[in-house]
Every structure is written in C-alpha cells, then in structure tokens.
XYZ file of C-alpha atoms in Angstrom:
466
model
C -180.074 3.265 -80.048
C -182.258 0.655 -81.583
C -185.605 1.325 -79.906
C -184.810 5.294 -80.974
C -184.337 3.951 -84.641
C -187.722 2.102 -84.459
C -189.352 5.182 -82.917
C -188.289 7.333 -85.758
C -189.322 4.479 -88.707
C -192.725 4.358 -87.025
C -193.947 7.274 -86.453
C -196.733 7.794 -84.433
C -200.429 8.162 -86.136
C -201.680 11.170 -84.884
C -199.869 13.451 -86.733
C -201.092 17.377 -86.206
C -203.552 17.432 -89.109
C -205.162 14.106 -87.947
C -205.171 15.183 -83.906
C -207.138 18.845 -84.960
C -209.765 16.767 -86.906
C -209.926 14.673 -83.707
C -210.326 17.768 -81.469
C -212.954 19.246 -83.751
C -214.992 16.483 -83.358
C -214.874 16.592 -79.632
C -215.332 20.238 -79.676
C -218.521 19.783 -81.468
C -219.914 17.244 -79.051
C -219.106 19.425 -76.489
C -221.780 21.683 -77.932
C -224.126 19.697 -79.295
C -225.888 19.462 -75.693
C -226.225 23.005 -75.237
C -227.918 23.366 -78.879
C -230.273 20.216 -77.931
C -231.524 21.702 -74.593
C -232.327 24.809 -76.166
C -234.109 23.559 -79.016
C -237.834 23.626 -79.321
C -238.050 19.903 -79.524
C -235.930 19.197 -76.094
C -236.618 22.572 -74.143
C -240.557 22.486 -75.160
C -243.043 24.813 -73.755
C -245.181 25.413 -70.703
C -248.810 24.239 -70.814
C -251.264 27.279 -71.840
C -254.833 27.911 -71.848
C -257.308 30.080 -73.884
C -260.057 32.471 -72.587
C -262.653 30.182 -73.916
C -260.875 26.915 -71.616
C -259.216 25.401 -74.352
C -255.943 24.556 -72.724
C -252.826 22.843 -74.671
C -250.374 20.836 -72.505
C -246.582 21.351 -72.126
C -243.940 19.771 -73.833
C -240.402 19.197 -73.265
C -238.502 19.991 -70.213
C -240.241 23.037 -69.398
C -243.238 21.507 -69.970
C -242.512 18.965 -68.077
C -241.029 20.520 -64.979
C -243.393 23.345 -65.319
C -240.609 26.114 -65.620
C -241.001 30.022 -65.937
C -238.565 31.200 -67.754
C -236.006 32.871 -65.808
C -236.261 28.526 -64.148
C -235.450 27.500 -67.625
C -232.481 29.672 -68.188
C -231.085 28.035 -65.227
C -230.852 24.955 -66.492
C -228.076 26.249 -69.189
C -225.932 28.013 -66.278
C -226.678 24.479 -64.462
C -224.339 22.197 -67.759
C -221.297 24.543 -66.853
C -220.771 23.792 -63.032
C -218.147 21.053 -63.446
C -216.487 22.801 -66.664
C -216.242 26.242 -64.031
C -214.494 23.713 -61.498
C -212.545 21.878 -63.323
C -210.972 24.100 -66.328
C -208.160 25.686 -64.085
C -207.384 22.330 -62.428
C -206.766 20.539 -65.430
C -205.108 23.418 -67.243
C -202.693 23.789 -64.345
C -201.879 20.314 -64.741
C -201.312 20.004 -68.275
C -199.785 16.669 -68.802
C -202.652 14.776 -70.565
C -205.599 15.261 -72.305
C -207.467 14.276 -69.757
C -210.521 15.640 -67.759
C -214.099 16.358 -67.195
C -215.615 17.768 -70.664
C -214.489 20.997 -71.956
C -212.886 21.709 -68.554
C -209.290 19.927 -69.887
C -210.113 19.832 -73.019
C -210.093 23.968 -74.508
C -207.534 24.656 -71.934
C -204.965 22.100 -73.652
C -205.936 21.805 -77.268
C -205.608 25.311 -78.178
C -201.972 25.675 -77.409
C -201.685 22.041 -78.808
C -202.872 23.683 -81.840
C -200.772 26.870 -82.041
C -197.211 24.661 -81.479
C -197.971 22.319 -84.612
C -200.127 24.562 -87.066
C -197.956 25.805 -90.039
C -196.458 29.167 -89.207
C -198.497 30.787 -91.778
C -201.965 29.154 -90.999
C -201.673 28.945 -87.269
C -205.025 31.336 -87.094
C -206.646 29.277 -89.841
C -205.712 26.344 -87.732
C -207.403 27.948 -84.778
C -210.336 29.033 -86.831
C -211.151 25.372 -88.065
C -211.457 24.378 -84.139
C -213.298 27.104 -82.649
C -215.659 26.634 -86.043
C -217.261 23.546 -84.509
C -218.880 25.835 -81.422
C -221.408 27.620 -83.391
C -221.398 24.395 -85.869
C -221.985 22.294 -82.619
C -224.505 24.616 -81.179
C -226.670 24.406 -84.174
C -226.201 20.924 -84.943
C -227.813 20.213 -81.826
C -230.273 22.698 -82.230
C -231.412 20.180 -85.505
C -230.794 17.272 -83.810
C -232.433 17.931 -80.784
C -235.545 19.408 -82.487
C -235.502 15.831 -84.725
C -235.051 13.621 -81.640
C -237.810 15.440 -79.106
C -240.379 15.853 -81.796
C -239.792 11.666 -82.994
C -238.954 10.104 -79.402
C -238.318 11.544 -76.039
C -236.181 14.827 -74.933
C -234.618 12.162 -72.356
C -233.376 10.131 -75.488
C -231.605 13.073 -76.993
C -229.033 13.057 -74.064
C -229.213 9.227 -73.847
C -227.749 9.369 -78.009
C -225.010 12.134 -76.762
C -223.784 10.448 -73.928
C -223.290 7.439 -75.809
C -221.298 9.010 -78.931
C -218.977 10.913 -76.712
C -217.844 7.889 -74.425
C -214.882 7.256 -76.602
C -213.028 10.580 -76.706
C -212.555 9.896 -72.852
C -211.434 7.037 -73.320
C -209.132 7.884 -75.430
C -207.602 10.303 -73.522
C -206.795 8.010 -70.749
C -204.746 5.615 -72.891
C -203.032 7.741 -75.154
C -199.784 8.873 -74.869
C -198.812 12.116 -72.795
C -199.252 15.673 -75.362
C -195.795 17.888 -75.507
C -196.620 21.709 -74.897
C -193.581 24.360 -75.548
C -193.232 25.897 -72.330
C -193.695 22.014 -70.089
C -190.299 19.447 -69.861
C -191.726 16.043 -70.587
C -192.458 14.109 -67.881
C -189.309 12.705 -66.102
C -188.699 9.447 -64.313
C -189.142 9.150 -60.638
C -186.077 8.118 -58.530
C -186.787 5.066 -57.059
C -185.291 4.356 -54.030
C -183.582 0.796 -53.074
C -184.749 -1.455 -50.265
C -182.274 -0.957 -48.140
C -180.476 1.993 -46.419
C -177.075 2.106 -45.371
C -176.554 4.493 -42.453
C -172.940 6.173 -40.924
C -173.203 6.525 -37.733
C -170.787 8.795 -35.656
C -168.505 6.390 -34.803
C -167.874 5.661 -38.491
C -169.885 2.244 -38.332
C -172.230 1.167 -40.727
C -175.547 -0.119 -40.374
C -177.970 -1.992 -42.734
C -181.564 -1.200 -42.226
C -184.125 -3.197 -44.015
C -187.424 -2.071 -45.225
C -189.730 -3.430 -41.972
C -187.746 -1.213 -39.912
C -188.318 2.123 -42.817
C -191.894 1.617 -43.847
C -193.269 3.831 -40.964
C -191.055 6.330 -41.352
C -191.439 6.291 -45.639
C -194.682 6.521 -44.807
C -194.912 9.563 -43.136
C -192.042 11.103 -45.155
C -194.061 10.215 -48.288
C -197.351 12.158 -46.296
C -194.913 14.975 -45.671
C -193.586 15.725 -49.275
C -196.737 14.906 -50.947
C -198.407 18.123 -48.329
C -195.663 20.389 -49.593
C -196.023 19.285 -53.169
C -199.548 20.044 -53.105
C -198.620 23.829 -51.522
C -196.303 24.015 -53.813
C -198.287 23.763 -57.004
C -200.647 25.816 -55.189
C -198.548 28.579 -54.432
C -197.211 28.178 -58.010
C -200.443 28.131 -59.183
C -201.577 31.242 -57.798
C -198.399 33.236 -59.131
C -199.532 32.394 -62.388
C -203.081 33.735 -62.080
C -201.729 36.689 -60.347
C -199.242 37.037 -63.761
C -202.233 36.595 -65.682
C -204.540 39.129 -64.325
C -201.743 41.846 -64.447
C -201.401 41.559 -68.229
C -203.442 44.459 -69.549
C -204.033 43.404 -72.448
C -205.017 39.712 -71.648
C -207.295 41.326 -69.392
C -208.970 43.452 -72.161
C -209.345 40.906 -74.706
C -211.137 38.671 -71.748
C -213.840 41.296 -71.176
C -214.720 41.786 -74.163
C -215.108 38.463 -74.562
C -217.191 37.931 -71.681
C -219.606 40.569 -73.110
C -219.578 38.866 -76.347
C -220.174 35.566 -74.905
C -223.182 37.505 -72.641
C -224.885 37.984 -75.794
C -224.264 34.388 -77.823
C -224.791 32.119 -74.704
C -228.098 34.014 -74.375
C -228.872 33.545 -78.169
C -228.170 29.980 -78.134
C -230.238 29.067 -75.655
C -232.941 31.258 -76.657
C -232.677 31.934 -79.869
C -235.062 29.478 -81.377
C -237.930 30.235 -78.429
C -237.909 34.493 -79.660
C -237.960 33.321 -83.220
C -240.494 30.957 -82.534
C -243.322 33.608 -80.664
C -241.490 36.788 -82.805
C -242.141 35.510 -86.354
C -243.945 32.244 -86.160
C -241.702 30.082 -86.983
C -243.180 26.357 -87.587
C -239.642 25.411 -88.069
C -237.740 27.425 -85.838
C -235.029 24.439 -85.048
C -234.192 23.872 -88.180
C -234.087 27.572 -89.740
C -231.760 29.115 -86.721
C -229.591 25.474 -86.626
C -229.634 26.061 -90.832
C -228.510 29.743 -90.654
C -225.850 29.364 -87.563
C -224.530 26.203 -88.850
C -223.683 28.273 -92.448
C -222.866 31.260 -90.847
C -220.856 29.841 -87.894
C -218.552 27.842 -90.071
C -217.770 30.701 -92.847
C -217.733 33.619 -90.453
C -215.072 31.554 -88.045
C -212.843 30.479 -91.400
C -213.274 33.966 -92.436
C -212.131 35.664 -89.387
C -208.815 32.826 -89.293
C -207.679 33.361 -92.895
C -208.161 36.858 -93.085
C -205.833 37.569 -89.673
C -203.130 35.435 -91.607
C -203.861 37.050 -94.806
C -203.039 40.547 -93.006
C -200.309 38.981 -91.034
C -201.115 37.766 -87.371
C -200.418 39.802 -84.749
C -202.383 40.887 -81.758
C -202.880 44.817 -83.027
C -204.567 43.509 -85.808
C -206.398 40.875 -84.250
C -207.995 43.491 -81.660
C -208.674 45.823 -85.051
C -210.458 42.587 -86.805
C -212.232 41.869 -82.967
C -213.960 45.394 -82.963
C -214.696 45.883 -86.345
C -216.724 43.034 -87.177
C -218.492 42.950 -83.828
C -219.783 46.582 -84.608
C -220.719 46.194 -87.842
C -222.314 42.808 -86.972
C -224.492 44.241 -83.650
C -225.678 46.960 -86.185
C -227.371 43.911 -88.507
C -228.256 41.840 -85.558
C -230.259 44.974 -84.050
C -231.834 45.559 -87.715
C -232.754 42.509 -87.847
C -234.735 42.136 -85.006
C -236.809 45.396 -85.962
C -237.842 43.832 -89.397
C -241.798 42.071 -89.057
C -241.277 39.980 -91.921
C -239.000 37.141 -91.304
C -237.613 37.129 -94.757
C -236.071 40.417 -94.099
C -234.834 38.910 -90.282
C -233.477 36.341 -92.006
C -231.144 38.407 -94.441
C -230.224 41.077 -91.852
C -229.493 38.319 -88.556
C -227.363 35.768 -91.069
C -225.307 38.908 -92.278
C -224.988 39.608 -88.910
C -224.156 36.064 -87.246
C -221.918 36.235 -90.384
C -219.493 39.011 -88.957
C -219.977 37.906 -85.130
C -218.556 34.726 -85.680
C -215.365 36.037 -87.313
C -214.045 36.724 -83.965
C -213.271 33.122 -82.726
C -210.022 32.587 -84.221
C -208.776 36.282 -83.286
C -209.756 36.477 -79.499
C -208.445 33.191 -78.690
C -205.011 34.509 -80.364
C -204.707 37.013 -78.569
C -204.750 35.038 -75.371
C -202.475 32.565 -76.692
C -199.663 34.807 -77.883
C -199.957 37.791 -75.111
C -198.517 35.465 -72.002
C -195.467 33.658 -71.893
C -195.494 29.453 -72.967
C -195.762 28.097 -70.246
C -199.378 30.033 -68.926
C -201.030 29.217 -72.454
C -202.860 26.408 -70.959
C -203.636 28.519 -68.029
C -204.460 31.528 -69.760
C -207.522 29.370 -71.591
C -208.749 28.300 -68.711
C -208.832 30.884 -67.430
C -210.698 32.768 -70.222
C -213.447 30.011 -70.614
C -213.750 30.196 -67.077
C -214.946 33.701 -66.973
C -216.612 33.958 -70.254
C -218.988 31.675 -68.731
C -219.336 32.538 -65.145
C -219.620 36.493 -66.132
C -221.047 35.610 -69.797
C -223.386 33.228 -70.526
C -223.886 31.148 -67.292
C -226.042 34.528 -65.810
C -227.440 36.016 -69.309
C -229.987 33.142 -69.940
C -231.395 33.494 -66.574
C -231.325 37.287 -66.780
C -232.630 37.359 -70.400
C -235.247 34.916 -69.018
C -236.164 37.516 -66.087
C -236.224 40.402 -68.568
C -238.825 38.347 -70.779
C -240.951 37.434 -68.126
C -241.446 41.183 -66.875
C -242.226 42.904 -70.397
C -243.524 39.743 -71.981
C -241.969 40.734 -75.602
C -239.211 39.040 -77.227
C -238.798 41.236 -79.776
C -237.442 43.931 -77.410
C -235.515 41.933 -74.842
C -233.980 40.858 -78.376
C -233.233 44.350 -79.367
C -231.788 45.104 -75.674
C -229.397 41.703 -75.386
C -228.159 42.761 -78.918
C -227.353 46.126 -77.988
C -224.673 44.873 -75.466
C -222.778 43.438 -78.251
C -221.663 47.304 -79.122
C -219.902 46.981 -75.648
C -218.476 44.170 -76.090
C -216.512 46.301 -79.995
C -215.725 49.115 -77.449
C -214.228 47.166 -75.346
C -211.614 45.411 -77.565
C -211.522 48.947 -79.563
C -209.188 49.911 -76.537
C -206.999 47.244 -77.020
C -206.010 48.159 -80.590
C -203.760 51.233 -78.610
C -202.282 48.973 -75.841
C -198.792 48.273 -75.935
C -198.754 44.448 -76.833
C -196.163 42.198 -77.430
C -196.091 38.022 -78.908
C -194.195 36.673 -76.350
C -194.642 33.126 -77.794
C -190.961 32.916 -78.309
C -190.089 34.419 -75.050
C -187.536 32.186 -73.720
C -188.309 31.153 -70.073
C -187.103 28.392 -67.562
C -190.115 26.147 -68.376
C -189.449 26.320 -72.093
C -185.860 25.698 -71.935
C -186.729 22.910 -69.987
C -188.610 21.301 -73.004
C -185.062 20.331 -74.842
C -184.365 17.818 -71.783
C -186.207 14.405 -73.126
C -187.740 12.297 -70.433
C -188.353 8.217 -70.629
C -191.989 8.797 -72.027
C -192.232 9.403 -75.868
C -194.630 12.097 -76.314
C -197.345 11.981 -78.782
C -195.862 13.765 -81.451
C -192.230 13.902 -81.481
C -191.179 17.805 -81.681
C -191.030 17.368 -85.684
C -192.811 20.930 -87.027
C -192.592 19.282 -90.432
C -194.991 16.405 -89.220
C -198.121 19.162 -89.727
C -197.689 18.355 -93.353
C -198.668 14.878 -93.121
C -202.147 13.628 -93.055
C-alpha cells in the first residue's frame, strides 16, 4: 500500500502532452534522411559535357557513383528495407517502444496517441504527429542542401546518425507503454528448485535440480517452439482480420496511391524544379514551401475533422475532397513557365494534399478492433511503401530517362493523385463502424494490473498536464 501511495504522489514525467512532443521529434528525424538524400546538395548530379568539350564534373552521390536516374531512385526504395521487415514484427509485439527506426516506432505511437489525446482533439493530436513528415522531409531537404554544398554529402548522414542515437536509447530503458486492447505485462511463474514427485505407490520422492536440468532444458526448447507458432498462428489471424475489413482495405489503397505520388515528389522534387524552372535555390524554395505547407495543411486537415465531428464517413469525405481539388493545382502548376505562377498554384496545392494525414491514419485506427491498432499501422506503412513510394522513384526515374522532360513526367505522376480521391470517394458509401470501444478479450484484459508500472498510469485526465 505504501509503494502504491508513492506511485500516485510521483507521478511519472512523461505525461501525454510531453510523450507526443517526444514522438514528433523522432518522427521528424525519421524523415530528415529521406529529405537530405534527395536534396540537390546530397543527391548532386551526374558529370556533363558540352558540344564544344567543356565538360563539368558530378557532384553528390550521383555524381559520385555515376548513377542514371532510374539507379538513383533506387537508392530511396534502398532506406526502407529494414522499416518493410521490421514494422509488422514490432507492431505484433507491442510491448515497448522499441525497434529498428520507423519500423516500431509509427506502428505504436499512433494508437499511443489516440488512447491519451483529449476526446475532442484526438485528430488534432494525430495531426500535430503526422505534421513532422512533410516538416521532416523538407527540413532535410534545407539541411542537406546546407551541409553538401559547405562539407561533404557523407557528413550529412554522419550529423543524423549522431542526433538520433538517443531516442533509441531511450526506448530501451524506459518503462513498458499501456495500449487499450494489451493486459500489462504479467509476472512469470517461477518455478522452485526442487520437485516433489507421487509415485504409484503413494511414496514421495525429492528430486533436485542436477537430476531436472536436462529435462527443463528441453521442456523449455519445447514450449518456447510452440510459443513461437503460437504468436505466429495468432499473428496471421490478425492479418487475415485485417485484410477482410473493407473499408480498412479502401482507405489503404488510396493511400498507397497517394503515397505513389509524394514519395516520388520528395525525392525528386527539387531535381524537376531544378532543370524545369531554373531554380539556383531549389533546396531551399521546395524545403521553404513544404515545410509551410506541410505543417498548416496537416493541422488543417486534424482540426477541421474535429471541428465537423470525427468519424470515419467524414474523414473519407475530407480524404477525397482535398486530394481532388489539390491534384487539380498540383497539375496547374506544373503547366505554368514562370515559376512565380508554379509557386502559387503547387503551395495551394501541397496546401490541400497534406490535409489528409490526420484523416487517413483515423480511419485505420478506429475501423479495427483495439487490440489490431498497432497491427493495422504496420501494416499500412508497410504497403504504402512497398506499393507506394519504394517503386515510384525508380519508375518516375525510368519515365524521365526515356522522354527526357520533367515537366511532363511531372504532369503524369500528378495525375495519379486523382486516383488516389477516387479511390477513397468509394469509401464515403461503405458501411463503417468506430469500433474503438468494441469490447474484446484483449481489452478486458487491460483492467488486470501486472507487477510492472506502465508509463503512464491509465489517468485520461493526465493529457492535461504539461
């Protein structure tokens, strides 16, 4: 009774508001290395020559490596082979915040974030996190621009790598995260050293530990085997659960063909603006505009879904509406010659693209039971990037190197964003239902306490502190 006392008179640091600053910091660190290698400073150029001789060397890791461009595309599917192996692992898991990159990470925050957020700001909430992807993106666009032009492109990773060591770290020695839907995580019964055996004849006998070890040993080998099939078989239930869910499906493909189009304009974005309109400054001007546009256009997209109440009909309305009108802007803007007009038409555009973080990762928070949450992002960041933007830079790099224009392989990755409103269109007449209060086995589990104190105690009214 006295250690609970203490517990409760000392309660822990990381409340909610202070853990989603942490996990927006994290989240934009995660991102800052794909904005880097795509920036004109890091990725560089191949070496060219005049018809008069005059030749200019490469620069930066194409230039370096002497990469075509469908070569140099690769290298942004290559940054997302652990995430692609890891996310479902670690999501299946769910017991720490622990993993490799954004592989643990997205799959665990995000329904971290929907349990604590104030009822009425829980898509705000999600909005603030999902703000630091475009924010990260362009950051590094900046900062890798800044860093290849003054140093080295090697020294731009060396810098990264060094300011994201203590987030892992971190996660290893903090405290285990509660998740509605998961029981805490019980004590194991330990057995004694010795064994006291009835025989037949109704004697007993006393057998020490020499005479068990062996056979612990392979009983231990035994039970671990069918604990692994277990969560296995488990494990593949859920993903069968998951891909049955019509509308969880729907909202994923349109977010893979969303994703198609931003993973390709992230990486490439500053290159076509660069040989399309000039641009001197091409780092800094798209980092500038998606680092403006990201952040409103995601806190937009959050706080008008709560303003109109939060559900996933509306969230599939908000979903296709601004990803139509914002692929009409992007495609005008890409037909303008003058960048000026580019410049008003693509940031209206990014504008209205962006306001679909906070919506589309609501919908596959809320549309599958507790307990799959962490599953159900991992699952969706999987495939956005295996079907979305791990094959469109190499594709959009393929496209360019056949017809040798950037202004219309632009014009035709923009045009699949109109797929992409279609797509989530359809969901607006699907039968959906929030089943975040859907009582379940796993969540009933969560009222039995275990011997490790969680995190954050299950106290909603912490999200108020700071």
């Amino acid at each position: 009774m006295a250690s609970e006392s203490s517990q409760s008179s000392n309660p822990s640091w990381f409340t909610p508001k202070r853990l989603l600053m942490i996990f927006c910091i994290i989240n934009m660190l995660n991102y800052v290395d794909r904005g880097a290698i795509a920036s004109n400073g890091v990725n560089g150029s191949l070496a060219t020559c005049t018809d008069s001789g005059i030749c200019t060397g490469g620069s930066g890791i194409q230039g370096d490596f002497n990469l075509n461009n469908f070569q140099d595309g690769v290298l942004s599917s290559a940054f997302m082979v652990g995430l692609l192996i890891a996310s479902p692992i670690f999501a299946s898991l769910a017991k720490r915040l622990v993993g490799v990159g954004e592989a643990s990470f997205i799959s665990l925050a995000a329904p971290f974030i929907d349990d604590h957020a104030p009822a009425a700001q829980k898509t705000a909430w999600l909005a603030t996190f999902y703000m630091c992807i475009p924010a990260g993106t362009a950051l590094g666009y900046v900062y890798g621009g800044f860093v290849g032009s003054q140093f080295n492109w090697r020294v731009a990773f060396w810098v990264e790598a060094i300011l994201m060591l203590p987030f892992p770290i971190l996660g290893f020695v903090t405290k285990p995260l509660q998740l509605e839907g998961f029981a805490p995580l019980e004590s194991k019964h330990t057995p004694t050293s010795i064994e006291t055996n009835d025989s037949e004849t109704g004697e007993v006998s006393v057998i020490g530990d020499d005479m068990l070890a062996e056979d612990q040993a392979l009983l231990r080998g035994s039970k671990s085997t069918s604990k692994l099939w277990d969560q296995f078989t488990i494990f593949s239930k859920d993903v069968q659960e998951l891909l049955h869910d019509q509308v969880y499906v729907v909202n994923v493909l349109g977010y893979i063909s969303y994703n198609f189009v931003i993973g390709a304009y992230s990486y490439w974005g500053p290159k076509a603006g660069y040989n399309i309109y000039h641009m001197s400054n091409a780092d800094l001007l798209f980092g500038g505009m998606t680092i403006v546009c990201g952040i409103l256009g995601t806190l937009a997209g959050g706080l008008f879904l709560d303003r109109i109440s939060s559900t996933i009909s509306n969230s599939f309305k908000l979903l296709s509406g601004a990803t139509f009108l914002g692929a009409i802007f992007c495609f005008i803007a890409f037909l303008f010659k003058s960048l000026s007009g580019f410049i008003v038409f693509f940031s209206m555009g990014e504008l209205l693209i962006f306001v679909t973080q906070a919506p589309v990762n609501y919908v596959s928070l809320r549309c599958v039971k507790p307990s799959l949450r962490p599953l159900s992002m991992a699952i969706s960041t999987v495939s956005i990037h295996v079907f979305g933007d791990v094959p469109s830079s190499p594709l959009v790099g393929v496209l360019q190197d056949h017809i040798n224009d950037w202004r219309k392989t632009s014009l035709c990755l923009t045009s699949i964003f109109f797929l992409a409103a279609v797509i989530w269109f359809i969901g607006i007449f699907m039968k959906s239902v929030d089943v975040y209060d859907k009582d379940d086995e796993e969540r009933s589990a969560t009222s039995r306490r275990g011997k490790l104190t969680p995190l954050i105690e299950e106290n909603r009214d912490a999200s108020s502190e700071i």
